[in-house]
Amino acid sequence: MISLYAILFVGFYLEGIGSNLIPISTAFFNPLFSLVTLVLLYPYFHHNKKGYYKLCFWYGILYDLIYTNTIFFHGFLFLIIGYVAYQLYQLFSHHLMNILVIVFISIVVLRSVSYILLCTIGNRIFSFFTLLHSITSSLVLNFMYAAVLYFFLHHLGQKHSRLRI
């Protein structure tokens, strides 16, 4: 269990590094490593759904405090993503292509819900193309990270049979 929290910390830390190294105007490399890490770790919590939802909420709160200077916004969004991940893991098996589909849907949900909420409170003017750019700019780097993390977790699961997905 401690190794799972260490992986969450590494994903959180990599997001900070990635957002500092990669310009925000980049077309394909906007990191969402925290989200991807949270989604890929769901199978390890499938017997403790309540604990996973708590983890999603508090991880979102931490994300808000460190990266966005808001509170409860990403806590709420990560909780929604946790629920979406739970539903998707019920539908799909645990193979790389299915994991990438789950990551894709999670990114679409996160970007869409956050953009719609920001438009609703008047912080943004709704533009479908801005939303589409926000989604597509997040895919390439996060798919690469998801694949690397999937293989790492798969190797970790084989090494410690009790953690196998």
PDB file of N, CA and C in Angstrom, residues 39-40 88-89 91-106 139 142-144 146-151 154 165:
ATOM      1  N   VAL A  39      -6.197   7.320 -12.033  1.00  0.00           N
ATOM      2  CA  VAL A  39      -7.017   6.390 -12.811  1.00  0.00           C
ATOM      3  C   VAL A  39      -6.359   5.014 -12.888  1.00  0.00           C
ATOM      4  N   LEU A  40      -5.063   4.964 -13.098  1.00  0.00           N
ATOM      5  CA  LEU A  40      -4.392   3.678 -13.232  1.00  0.00           C
ATOM      6  C   LEU A  40      -4.277   2.925 -11.909  1.00  0.00           C
ATOM      7  N   LEU A  88     -15.832   2.524 -15.696  1.00  0.00           N
ATOM      8  CA  LEU A  88     -15.124   2.040 -16.881  1.00  0.00           C
ATOM      9  C   LEU A  88     -14.355   0.755 -16.600  1.00  0.00           C
ATOM     10  N   TYR A  89     -13.788   0.643 -15.409  1.00  0.00           N
ATOM     11  CA  TYR A  89     -13.070  -0.588 -15.069  1.00  0.00           C
ATOM     12  C   TYR A  89     -14.039  -1.769 -14.937  1.00  0.00           C
ATOM     13  N   LEU A  91     -16.434  -2.179 -17.088  1.00  0.00           N
ATOM     14  CA  LEU A  91     -16.732  -2.536 -18.474  1.00  0.00           C
ATOM     15  C   LEU A  91     -15.555  -3.148 -19.217  1.00  0.00           C
ATOM     16  N   PHE A  92     -14.351  -2.666 -18.922  1.00  0.00           N
ATOM     17  CA  PHE A  92     -13.170  -3.051 -19.687  1.00  0.00           C
ATOM     18  C   PHE A  92     -12.261  -3.973 -18.890  1.00  0.00           C
ATOM     19  N   SER A  93     -11.548  -4.829 -19.609  1.00  0.00           N
ATOM     20  CA  SER A  93     -10.511  -5.641 -18.974  1.00  0.00           C
ATOM     21  C   SER A  93      -9.262  -4.782 -18.796  1.00  0.00           C
ATOM     22  N   HIS A  94      -8.283  -5.326 -18.118  1.00  0.00           N
ATOM     23  CA  HIS A  94      -7.095  -4.553 -17.754  1.00  0.00           C
ATOM     24  C   HIS A  94      -5.948  -4.821 -18.726  1.00  0.00           C
ATOM     25  N   HIS A  95      -6.101  -4.365 -19.946  1.00  0.00           N
ATOM     26  CA  HIS A  95      -5.054  -4.450 -20.952  1.00  0.00           C
ATOM     27  C   HIS A  95      -4.669  -3.040 -21.367  1.00  0.00           C
ATOM     28  N   LEU A  96      -3.506  -2.897 -21.948  1.00  0.00           N
ATOM     29  CA  LEU A  96      -2.982  -1.564 -22.263  1.00  0.00           C
ATOM     30  C   LEU A  96      -3.939  -0.738 -23.107  1.00  0.00           C
ATOM     31  N   MET A  97      -4.487  -1.311 -24.163  1.00  0.00           N
ATOM     32  CA  MET A  97      -5.373  -0.531 -25.033  1.00  0.00           C
ATOM     33  C   MET A  97      -6.627  -0.080 -24.283  1.00  0.00           C
ATOM     34  N   ASN A  98      -7.161  -0.945 -23.450  1.00  0.00           N
ATOM     35  CA  ASN A  98      -8.333  -0.567 -22.659  1.00  0.00           C
ATOM     36  C   ASN A  98      -7.986   0.506 -21.632  1.00  0.00           C
ATOM     37  N   ILE A  99      -6.803   0.407 -21.062  1.00  0.00           N
ATOM     38  CA  ILE A  99      -6.347   1.426 -20.111  1.00  0.00           C
ATOM     39  C   ILE A  99      -6.232   2.777 -20.813  1.00  0.00           C
ATOM     40  N   LEU A 100      -5.709   2.787 -22.034  1.00  0.00           N
ATOM     41  CA  LEU A 100      -5.605   4.043 -22.779  1.00  0.00           C
ATOM     42  C   LEU A 100      -6.982   4.606 -23.108  1.00  0.00           C
ATOM     43  N   VAL A 101      -7.942   3.751 -23.366  1.00  0.00           N
ATOM     44  CA  VAL A 101      -9.315   4.214 -23.596  1.00  0.00           C
ATOM     45  C   VAL A 101      -9.871   4.834 -22.311  1.00  0.00           C
ATOM     46  N   ILE A 102      -9.626   4.196 -21.182  1.00  0.00           N
ATOM     47  CA  ILE A 102     -10.088   4.732 -19.899  1.00  0.00           C
ATOM     48  C   ILE A 102      -9.423   6.071 -19.608  1.00  0.00           C
ATOM     49  N   VAL A 103      -8.133   6.186 -19.887  1.00  0.00           N
ATOM     50  CA  VAL A 103      -7.421   7.453 -19.689  1.00  0.00           C
ATOM     51  C   VAL A 103      -7.996   8.521 -20.621  1.00  0.00           C
ATOM     52  N   PHE A 104      -8.258   8.161 -21.870  1.00  0.00           N
ATOM     53  CA  PHE A 104      -8.843   9.106 -22.822  1.00  0.00           C
ATOM     54  C   PHE A 104     -10.191   9.616 -22.327  1.00  0.00           C
ATOM     55  N   ILE A 105     -11.062   8.717 -21.917  1.00  0.00           N
ATOM     56  CA  ILE A 105     -12.387   9.121 -21.433  1.00  0.00           C
ATOM     57  C   ILE A 105     -12.253   9.972 -20.172  1.00  0.00           C
ATOM     58  N   SER A 106     -11.326   9.632 -19.301  1.00  0.00           N
ATOM     59  CA  SER A 106     -11.116  10.411 -18.080  1.00  0.00           C
ATOM     60  C   SER A 106     -10.640  11.826 -18.395  1.00  0.00           C
ATOM     61  N   LEU A 139      -3.469  14.703 -24.768  1.00  0.00           N
ATOM     62  CA  LEU A 139      -3.483  13.274 -25.046  1.00  0.00           C
ATOM     63  C   LEU A 139      -2.114  12.630 -25.215  1.00  0.00           C
ATOM     64  N   ASN A 142       0.168  12.296 -22.016  1.00  0.00           N
ATOM     65  CA  ASN A 142      -0.490  11.491 -21.000  1.00  0.00           C
ATOM     66  C   ASN A 142      -0.650  10.039 -21.425  1.00  0.00           C
ATOM     67  N   PHE A 143      -0.814   9.780 -22.714  1.00  0.00           N
ATOM     68  CA  PHE A 143      -0.824   8.397 -23.194  1.00  0.00           C
ATOM     69  C   PHE A 143       0.541   7.746 -22.994  1.00  0.00           C
ATOM     70  N   MET A 144       1.605   8.504 -23.268  1.00  0.00           N
ATOM     71  CA  MET A 144       2.950   7.961 -23.046  1.00  0.00           C
ATOM     72  C   MET A 144       3.166   7.659 -21.565  1.00  0.00           C
ATOM     73  N   ALA A 146       0.847   7.075 -19.322  1.00  0.00           N
ATOM     74  CA  ALA A 146      -0.029   5.970 -18.940  1.00  0.00           C
ATOM     75  C   ALA A 146       0.572   4.626 -19.344  1.00  0.00           C
ATOM     76  N   ALA A 147       1.162   4.558 -20.532  1.00  0.00           N
ATOM     77  CA  ALA A 147       1.773   3.308 -20.985  1.00  0.00           C
ATOM     78  C   ALA A 147       2.960   2.926 -20.101  1.00  0.00           C
ATOM     79  N   VAL A 148       3.805   3.894 -19.789  1.00  0.00           N
ATOM     80  CA  VAL A 148       4.957   3.623 -18.922  1.00  0.00           C
ATOM     81  C   VAL A 148       4.490   3.198 -17.537  1.00  0.00           C
ATOM     82  N   LEU A 149       3.524   3.913 -16.988  1.00  0.00           N
ATOM     83  CA  LEU A 149       3.019   3.574 -15.656  1.00  0.00           C
ATOM     84  C   LEU A 149       2.308   2.222 -15.660  1.00  0.00           C
ATOM     85  N   TYR A 150       1.588   1.907 -16.731  1.00  0.00           N
ATOM     86  CA  TYR A 150       0.923   0.609 -16.841  1.00  0.00           C
ATOM     87  C   TYR A 150       1.949  -0.522 -16.782  1.00  0.00           C
ATOM     88  N   PHE A 151       3.020  -0.397 -17.572  1.00  0.00           N
ATOM     89  CA  PHE A 151       4.030  -1.448 -17.569  1.00  0.00           C
ATOM     90  C   PHE A 151       4.759  -1.533 -16.234  1.00  0.00           C
ATOM     91  N   HIS A 154       2.316  -3.207 -13.915  1.00  0.00           N
ATOM     92  CA  HIS A 154       2.209  -4.623 -14.303  1.00  0.00           C
ATOM     93  C   HIS A 154       3.425  -5.411 -13.788  1.00  0.00           C
ATOM     94  N   ILE A 165      -3.029  -6.807 -10.898  1.00  0.00           N
ATOM     95  CA  ILE A 165      -4.281  -6.237 -11.395  1.00  0.00           C
ATOM     96  C   ILE A 165      -5.163  -7.345 -11.905  1.00  0.00           C
TER      97      ILE A 165
END
